[in-house]
Amino acid sequence: MPIHHLTNSWILETDHTAYAFGLDSGGRLVNFYWGERLLSPSDYPTQASSQNWASFSNAGQLAREEYPAETGLKYIEPCFKAYYADGVRDTVLEFEKAEVQGAELRIHLMDALEHLGIILHYRLHETYDLIERWAEVTNRGETAITLERVLSAQWHLPRKRSYRLSHLYGRWADEWNIKREALAVGKKILESRRITTSHHGQPWFAVDGGTANEEQGEVWFGALAWSGNWKFIAETTEFGATRLSLGLNDWDFAWRLKPGESFSTPAAIYGYTHNGYGEASRRLHDYTREQVLPNGKTLRKVLYNSWEATTFDVDETSQVELAKLAAEMGVELFVMDDGWFHGRKDDHAGLGDWWPDEKKFPRGLKPLIEQVNALGMDFGLWVEPEMVNPDSELYRSHPDWVIHFPQRKRSEARNQLILNFACADVQDYILEKLDTILAENNIRFIKWDMNRNASEPGWDTAPGDPRELWVRYVQGVYRVWGILRQRHPQVTWQTCSGGGGRVDLGILRLADQAWVSDNTEPTARLNIQEGYSQVFPACTMEAWVTDMGSEYLPLEFRMHVSMCGALGIGGHLVNWGAERRAEAAKWIARYKEIRPVVQFGDLYRLRSPQQDSYSALMYVSKDRKEAVLFAFRTHQPFIPQLEPQAPVYPRGLDPQANYAVEGYEEVRSGLGWMRIGIELFLEDYQSTILHIRQVE
Ligand code: DGJ
C-alpha cells in the first residue's frame, strides 16, 4: 500500500523513496519528510509545531507548507495568490478532507469565506520512484475570482544544510549547458517569459548537498510538464531552510475563474535518490519513455532531413536526388524541411499558407512521396503551424489573428508574427489545413517547428482576462496537436523550436522526439547532448550528422556523436561523394544493431564532455545482457607517453555476470570491468564505440 494515512498525516511511499506531510498543530498542511524510504510508517516524523517565537518570525514564515497561499504574517514565496470580487487578496486555506483512490491522494483545501476550493493531487509512480503533483482550483462561489499565481508545487528540503542547485541554461544554438551553483540566502529564480519552454532554461532542477556526483549522493529533483511560461524559485531563508517552487510563471499572468469553473495547473514530477545525478536522470528517462511518450517503446527510425542541404530551395527533383542517396545509405525516413509551401522562397513569405507551392510542386506532394516510398522510406514534412508571415494570404485575410496590441507596432522576428492559438478560429483554421495535408498524403512524420518568441502579448477579443493568453495559447497548441495525433495515428511527431526551444514533459505527451539544437557541430553537440540527457531519454534526442565540423572531424567521430541518440543525417549527400556515403552507410548499419540498447537502455554518463575533453557514456540494456560504450576525445593538451590516459570505468553491468568487450581479449565479470576499467587510448578527435556483451 503506497499511501499510508495516519492521524492527520499521509506517507507516500514509492519503491525506494518516501514523501510525508500532514497537518501541524495550527492546522497548516506541512511537509514532514522527503527522502529515502524508511523501514516502517512509524519511522517517519508526523508532527510539527506551529509556534511563533518572535513577532518578526511568525509560524507562517517558518512552516514547511505544502501549498502556501498568500496570507497572514509570512513573506515567503507562496504557491497561490488570488484577487476576490470583494477586494480581498488574502487566501486562508483550511483542510477539508482527503481521498485516496488507487495510487492517487487528493487533499481538499478550502477558503470558506471566499468559496475557493483547491485540491492538491499527488499521483504515485512507485516503480519509477517519482510522484506527480498538481493543483486544481475551483470557484465554489457566485462571483468571479482572478487568479494571480497558481504554482504546481512547493517542496522543502531537510533543514540545516547547504545546498547546490543544478539547472540547465543556454540560448539559441547553445542550449542545455549544465550549471551547478551553491544556493545562498535569498532567491534564485529561473523562468521563461517567452511563451515556450525556451532555449534559455528548462523547468527542471536537481538539488544536492554539494558533493553528489553521477553515482553517489542525495539528489532531490523535479520537472514541470508545461510548454509555456514557467517559473522556478529556490528560496533559502535566514533560518537555513530551503524551499523550491515550480509552476506556471505568474509574470503577466491572470486567470478569471467564473463561478463553478476549475483551473488545473500543469503537473510537476519529482523524486529523490541517493545514487547521484545519473540515477535521477534514469528515473526520469524510464518514466518519460513509459508514461509520457505516446509510443515510447517504438524504435525511432534513422531519418534524413533536407534543411542543411537545400534550405528553402526544395522541389521534386532535388528532393528525389537526395532521397535516392539517403535510401542507398540505409535511411528509413526522408523528411523535407522548410520551403515546400505556398509562396515560400525564403523566410520572408509563406508561413500560414499550408499547401504545396504551385511553382515548386506543380504536381503537388504526392509524386515526391510516392518516389520516396518506392525507395523503401517513409516520408516526413516540416510545418510551423503557429506562425504567419505578413507576406502571406492568411495574414492578408486575417491580420487580426496574430498576438498583438491593435494600437501598437507588431515586432517581427524572422519576419514572422505569432498566430493567437488561444483563439478557437485560429486553432480550427490550422487544424483544417494540417488535417487536409495529412489526409491527402502518405505522410508518416511531422516536424512541428516554432521559430520566434512572443512580444506585445495583446488579445483584445479575450473572453476573460487577456493575460490568460500565456496559458490558453499553450492549451490551444496542445489541443490542435492532440486532435491531429488522434486523427492520424500513423504519424510520428517531432517538437522543434529553432532547435531545443520547446522540449519539456508537456510537449512529450504529443511529440515522439525532439530537435535538440540547431547547432550540429559535433564537439558542441557532445555538450548539448549531455545537458539534454539530464532530463530526457535518448530515444527522443534526434541527432543528425550534417556538414558542420566536416573540415576537421572524421566522419566516424561525427557519426558516433549522433549515434548516441536517435540517429539522423542532415548533410548534403550529393556533395558527400560515394566514399563518404559508403562509410556513413556502414555506420547506419552499425547503429541499427545497437539502437535498441541506445534508445531503450539505461544511460550512464561516465565522463562529462562539459568538463573533460575526453568524455564517455554508455547505455546498458534493461536485462544487462549488453551495453554500448561511446568515448570521444576532442582536444587534450599533450600527454606524455608514459602517462596513460585514465581508463574508462563502465557502470551498470551485472557485477556477477561475465562480459566480453569488443576489441579486448579478456573476459571479466561486470564487477571486474567496473573496477579495473577499460584502457582506451584516443588521439585528438578520435572516438570509439565498444559493444559489451554478457558471455557464459
Ligand atoms: C529551425 C529548425 O531548428 C531547423 O532545423 C529548420 O527546420 C529551420 N527552422 C527551418 O526554417
Short mmCIF file of N, CA and C in Angstrom, two decimals, residues 61-154:
data_model
loop_
_atom_site.label_atom_id
_atom_site.label_comp_id
_atom_site.label_asym_id
_atom_site.label_seq_id
_atom_site.Cartn_x
_atom_site.Cartn_y
_atom_site.Cartn_z
N GLN A 61 5.79 32.04 8.46
CA GLN A 61 7.06 32.28 7.78
C GLN A 61 7.95 31.03 7.81
N LEU A 62 7.84 30.30 8.91
CA LEU A 62 8.75 29.18 9.12
C LEU A 62 8.17 27.83 8.70
N ALA A 63 6.86 27.76 8.58
CA ALA A 63 6.23 26.45 8.31
C ALA A 63 6.65 25.92 6.94
N ARG A 64 6.73 24.60 6.89
CA ARG A 64 7.11 23.94 5.63
C ARG A 64 5.83 23.58 4.87
N GLU A 65 5.10 24.59 4.47
CA GLU A 65 3.77 24.35 3.90
C GLU A 65 3.82 23.69 2.52
N GLU A 66 2.93 22.75 2.33
CA GLU A 66 2.85 22.06 1.05
C GLU A 66 2.38 22.99 -0.06
N TYR A 67 1.44 23.85 0.26
CA TYR A 67 0.88 24.71 -0.78
C TYR A 67 0.47 26.04 -0.16
N PRO A 68 1.48 26.85 0.20
CA PRO A 68 1.16 28.08 0.90
C PRO A 68 0.41 29.08 0.01
N ALA A 69 -0.63 29.66 0.56
CA ALA A 69 -1.33 30.74 -0.14
C ALA A 69 -0.86 32.06 0.47
N GLU A 70 -1.05 33.12 -0.26
CA GLU A 70 -0.68 34.46 0.22
C GLU A 70 -1.65 34.85 1.34
N THR A 71 -1.15 34.88 2.55
CA THR A 71 -1.99 35.30 3.67
C THR A 71 -1.13 35.53 4.91
N GLY A 72 -1.62 36.33 5.79
CA GLY A 72 -1.04 36.47 7.13
C GLY A 72 0.38 36.98 7.15
N LEU A 73 1.01 36.70 8.31
CA LEU A 73 2.36 37.22 8.54
C LEU A 73 3.41 36.26 7.99
N LYS A 74 3.50 36.20 6.69
CA LYS A 74 4.59 35.41 6.12
C LYS A 74 5.00 36.09 4.82
N TYR A 75 6.27 36.04 4.55
CA TYR A 75 6.80 36.83 3.44
C TYR A 75 7.58 35.92 2.50
N ILE A 76 7.17 34.68 2.49
CA ILE A 76 7.83 33.68 1.65
C ILE A 76 7.15 33.67 0.28
N GLU A 77 7.73 32.91 -0.63
CA GLU A 77 7.10 32.76 -1.94
C GLU A 77 5.88 31.84 -1.79
N PRO A 78 4.68 32.33 -2.07
CA PRO A 78 3.52 31.47 -1.96
C PRO A 78 3.31 30.67 -3.25
N CYS A 79 2.48 29.65 -3.16
CA CYS A 79 2.09 28.93 -4.38
C CYS A 79 0.86 29.59 -5.00
N PHE A 80 0.10 30.28 -4.15
CA PHE A 80 -1.21 30.72 -4.63
C PHE A 80 -1.50 32.15 -4.19
N LYS A 81 -2.02 32.94 -5.14
CA LYS A 81 -2.47 34.29 -4.82
C LYS A 81 -3.67 34.59 -5.70
N ALA A 82 -4.71 35.17 -5.09
CA ALA A 82 -5.92 35.49 -5.87
C ALA A 82 -6.46 36.85 -5.44
N TYR A 83 -7.28 37.40 -6.30
CA TYR A 83 -7.93 38.69 -6.07
C TYR A 83 -9.44 38.42 -6.14
N TYR A 84 -10.13 38.63 -5.03
CA TYR A 84 -11.55 38.29 -4.97
C TYR A 84 -12.41 39.52 -5.25
N ALA A 85 -13.66 39.24 -5.61
CA ALA A 85 -14.56 40.33 -6.01
C ALA A 85 -14.80 41.33 -4.87
N ASP A 86 -14.65 40.88 -3.62
CA ASP A 86 -14.88 41.80 -2.50
C ASP A 86 -13.62 42.61 -2.15
N GLY A 87 -12.60 42.52 -3.00
CA GLY A 87 -11.39 43.30 -2.77
C GLY A 87 -10.34 42.57 -1.94
N VAL A 88 -10.69 41.43 -1.39
CA VAL A 88 -9.72 40.66 -0.58
C VAL A 88 -8.66 40.05 -1.50
N ARG A 89 -7.40 40.10 -1.03
CA ARG A 89 -6.32 39.46 -1.79
C ARG A 89 -5.56 38.48 -0.89
N ASP A 90 -6.28 37.87 0.00
CA ASP A 90 -5.72 37.03 1.04
C ASP A 90 -6.50 35.71 1.00
N THR A 91 -5.79 34.60 1.06
CA THR A 91 -6.48 33.30 0.97
C THR A 91 -6.09 32.44 2.16
N VAL A 92 -7.07 32.03 2.91
CA VAL A 92 -6.81 31.19 4.07
C VAL A 92 -7.29 29.78 3.75
N LEU A 93 -6.34 28.88 3.54
CA LEU A 93 -6.70 27.52 3.14
C LEU A 93 -6.81 26.62 4.37
N GLU A 94 -7.95 26.02 4.51
CA GLU A 94 -8.15 25.09 5.62
C GLU A 94 -8.39 23.69 5.07
N PHE A 95 -7.93 22.75 5.82
CA PHE A 95 -8.09 21.36 5.40
C PHE A 95 -9.55 20.95 5.44
N GLU A 96 -10.02 20.33 4.38
CA GLU A 96 -11.41 19.89 4.33
C GLU A 96 -11.51 18.37 4.44
N LYS A 97 -10.83 17.70 3.51
CA LYS A 97 -10.86 16.23 3.56
C LYS A 97 -9.75 15.68 2.66
N ALA A 98 -9.51 14.39 2.82
CA ALA A 98 -8.53 13.71 1.96
C ALA A 98 -9.19 12.49 1.35
N GLU A 99 -8.81 12.19 0.13
CA GLU A 99 -9.36 10.99 -0.53
C GLU A 99 -8.20 10.21 -1.12
N VAL A 100 -8.27 8.92 -1.03
CA VAL A 100 -7.27 8.08 -1.68
C VAL A 100 -7.99 7.24 -2.71
N GLN A 101 -7.45 7.28 -3.92
CA GLN A 101 -8.04 6.44 -4.96
C GLN A 101 -6.88 5.77 -5.70
N GLY A 102 -6.70 4.49 -5.45
CA GLY A 102 -5.56 3.78 -6.05
C GLY A 102 -4.26 4.44 -5.62
N ALA A 103 -3.48 4.86 -6.62
CA ALA A 103 -2.18 5.46 -6.31
C ALA A 103 -2.27 6.98 -6.26
N GLU A 104 -3.46 7.52 -6.06
CA GLU A 104 -3.58 8.99 -6.02
C GLU A 104 -4.20 9.45 -4.71
N LEU A 105 -3.57 10.46 -4.15
CA LEU A 105 -4.09 11.09 -2.94
C LEU A 105 -4.56 12.49 -3.32
N ARG A 106 -5.76 12.83 -2.84
CA ARG A 106 -6.27 14.19 -3.09
C ARG A 106 -6.53 14.85 -1.76
N ILE A 107 -5.93 15.99 -1.57
CA ILE A 107 -6.14 16.75 -0.35
C ILE A 107 -7.01 17.96 -0.72
N HIS A 108 -8.15 18.07 -0.09
CA HIS A 108 -9.07 19.18 -0.39
C HIS A 108 -8.85 20.29 0.62
N LEU A 109 -8.57 21.48 0.11
CA LEU A 109 -8.40 22.66 0.96
C LEU A 109 -9.48 23.66 0.57
N MET A 110 -9.78 24.55 1.50
CA MET A 110 -10.91 25.45 1.20
C MET A 110 -10.73 26.78 1.92
N ASP A 111 -10.97 27.88 1.17
CA ASP A 111 -11.13 29.18 1.83
C ASP A 111 -12.64 29.39 1.94
N ALA A 112 -13.16 29.22 3.14
CA ALA A 112 -14.61 29.20 3.33
C ALA A 112 -15.21 30.58 3.04
N LEU A 113 -14.51 31.64 3.41
CA LEU A 113 -15.04 32.98 3.22
C LEU A 113 -15.20 33.32 1.74
N GLU A 114 -14.20 32.93 0.95
CA GLU A 114 -14.23 33.29 -0.47
C GLU A 114 -14.74 32.16 -1.35
N HIS A 115 -15.14 31.05 -0.75
CA HIS A 115 -15.70 29.92 -1.50
C HIS A 115 -14.73 29.43 -2.58
N LEU A 116 -13.50 29.32 -2.18
CA LEU A 116 -12.49 28.85 -3.11
C LEU A 116 -12.00 27.48 -2.64
N GLY A 117 -12.02 26.52 -3.54
CA GLY A 117 -11.53 25.18 -3.19
C GLY A 117 -10.26 24.87 -3.96
N ILE A 118 -9.33 24.24 -3.30
CA ILE A 118 -8.12 23.77 -4.00
C ILE A 118 -7.93 22.30 -3.67
N ILE A 119 -7.76 21.51 -4.71
CA ILE A 119 -7.43 20.09 -4.50
C ILE A 119 -5.97 19.90 -4.88
N LEU A 120 -5.20 19.38 -3.94
CA LEU A 120 -3.82 19.02 -4.25
C LEU A 120 -3.82 17.55 -4.65
N HIS A 121 -3.38 17.30 -5.85
CA HIS A 121 -3.33 15.92 -6.35
C HIS A 121 -1.90 15.40 -6.23
N TYR A 122 -1.77 14.20 -5.69
CA TYR A 122 -0.46 13.51 -5.62
C TYR A 122 -0.65 12.14 -6.26
N ARG A 123 0.02 11.91 -7.37
CA ARG A 123 -0.10 10.60 -8.01
C ARG A 123 1.25 9.88 -7.93
N LEU A 124 1.24 8.72 -7.37
CA LEU A 124 2.49 7.99 -7.18
C LEU A 124 2.85 7.16 -8.40
N HIS A 125 4.09 7.20 -8.77
CA HIS A 125 4.62 6.31 -9.81
C HIS A 125 5.68 5.47 -9.11
N GLU A 126 5.19 4.46 -8.41
CA GLU A 126 6.04 3.74 -7.45
C GLU A 126 7.31 3.15 -8.03
N THR A 127 7.17 2.47 -9.18
CA THR A 127 8.36 1.77 -9.68
C THR A 127 9.39 2.75 -10.24
N TYR A 128 8.96 3.94 -10.56
CA TYR A 128 9.91 4.95 -11.07
C TYR A 128 10.46 5.80 -9.93
N ASP A 129 9.96 5.59 -8.71
CA ASP A 129 10.33 6.43 -7.57
C ASP A 129 10.03 7.90 -7.84
N LEU A 130 8.88 8.13 -8.44
CA LEU A 130 8.51 9.51 -8.76
C LEU A 130 7.08 9.77 -8.28
N ILE A 131 6.82 11.02 -8.00
CA ILE A 131 5.47 11.45 -7.65
C ILE A 131 5.11 12.63 -8.56
N GLU A 132 3.88 12.60 -9.01
CA GLU A 132 3.40 13.67 -9.88
C GLU A 132 2.43 14.48 -9.04
N ARG A 133 2.54 15.79 -9.06
CA ARG A 133 1.56 16.56 -8.29
C ARG A 133 1.12 17.80 -9.06
N TRP A 134 -0.11 18.17 -8.83
CA TRP A 134 -0.65 19.37 -9.43
C TRP A 134 -1.79 19.88 -8.56
N ALA A 135 -2.24 21.09 -8.84
CA ALA A 135 -3.30 21.68 -8.05
C ALA A 135 -4.49 22.00 -8.94
N GLU A 136 -5.67 21.84 -8.38
CA GLU A 136 -6.90 22.12 -9.13
C GLU A 136 -7.70 23.12 -8.29
N VAL A 137 -7.96 24.27 -8.87
CA VAL A 137 -8.62 25.34 -8.13
C VAL A 137 -10.06 25.46 -8.63
N THR A 138 -11.02 25.53 -7.72
CA THR A 138 -12.42 25.65 -8.14
C THR A 138 -13.07 26.84 -7.45
N ASN A 139 -13.80 27.59 -8.25
CA ASN A 139 -14.58 28.70 -7.70
C ASN A 139 -15.94 28.15 -7.27
N ARG A 140 -16.14 28.04 -5.97
CA ARG A 140 -17.41 27.50 -5.49
C ARG A 140 -18.38 28.61 -5.08
N GLY A 141 -18.01 29.84 -5.40
CA GLY A 141 -18.84 30.97 -5.01
C GLY A 141 -19.70 31.48 -6.16
N GLU A 142 -20.13 32.71 -6.02
CA GLU A 142 -21.04 33.26 -7.03
C GLU A 142 -20.47 34.45 -7.78
N THR A 143 -19.23 34.80 -7.47
CA THR A 143 -18.59 35.91 -8.20
C THR A 143 -17.25 35.42 -8.74
N ALA A 144 -16.82 36.07 -9.82
CA ALA A 144 -15.56 35.63 -10.45
C ALA A 144 -14.37 35.91 -9.53
N ILE A 145 -13.36 35.08 -9.68
CA ILE A 145 -12.11 35.24 -8.91
C ILE A 145 -10.99 35.42 -9.91
N THR A 146 -10.08 36.35 -9.64
CA THR A 146 -8.92 36.49 -10.52
C THR A 146 -7.73 35.78 -9.87
N LEU A 147 -7.27 34.75 -10.53
CA LEU A 147 -6.08 34.04 -10.04
C LEU A 147 -4.85 34.81 -10.50
N GLU A 148 -3.95 35.06 -9.58
CA GLU A 148 -2.74 35.81 -9.95
C GLU A 148 -1.47 34.96 -9.88
N ARG A 149 -1.53 33.92 -9.12
CA ARG A 149 -0.41 32.95 -9.08
C ARG A 149 -0.98 31.59 -8.69
N VAL A 150 -0.69 30.59 -9.49
CA VAL A 150 -1.12 29.22 -9.17
C VAL A 150 0.02 28.29 -9.57
N LEU A 151 0.92 28.06 -8.64
CA LEU A 151 2.05 27.17 -8.95
C LEU A 151 1.61 25.72 -8.81
N SER A 152 2.45 24.85 -9.32
CA SER A 152 2.10 23.42 -9.24
C SER A 152 2.53 22.82 -7.92
N ALA A 153 3.66 23.29 -7.38
CA ALA A 153 4.17 22.63 -6.18
C ALA A 153 5.16 23.51 -5.44
N GLN A 154 5.26 23.24 -4.14
CA GLN A 154 6.38 23.74 -3.35
C GLN A 154 6.93 22.55 -2.58
#
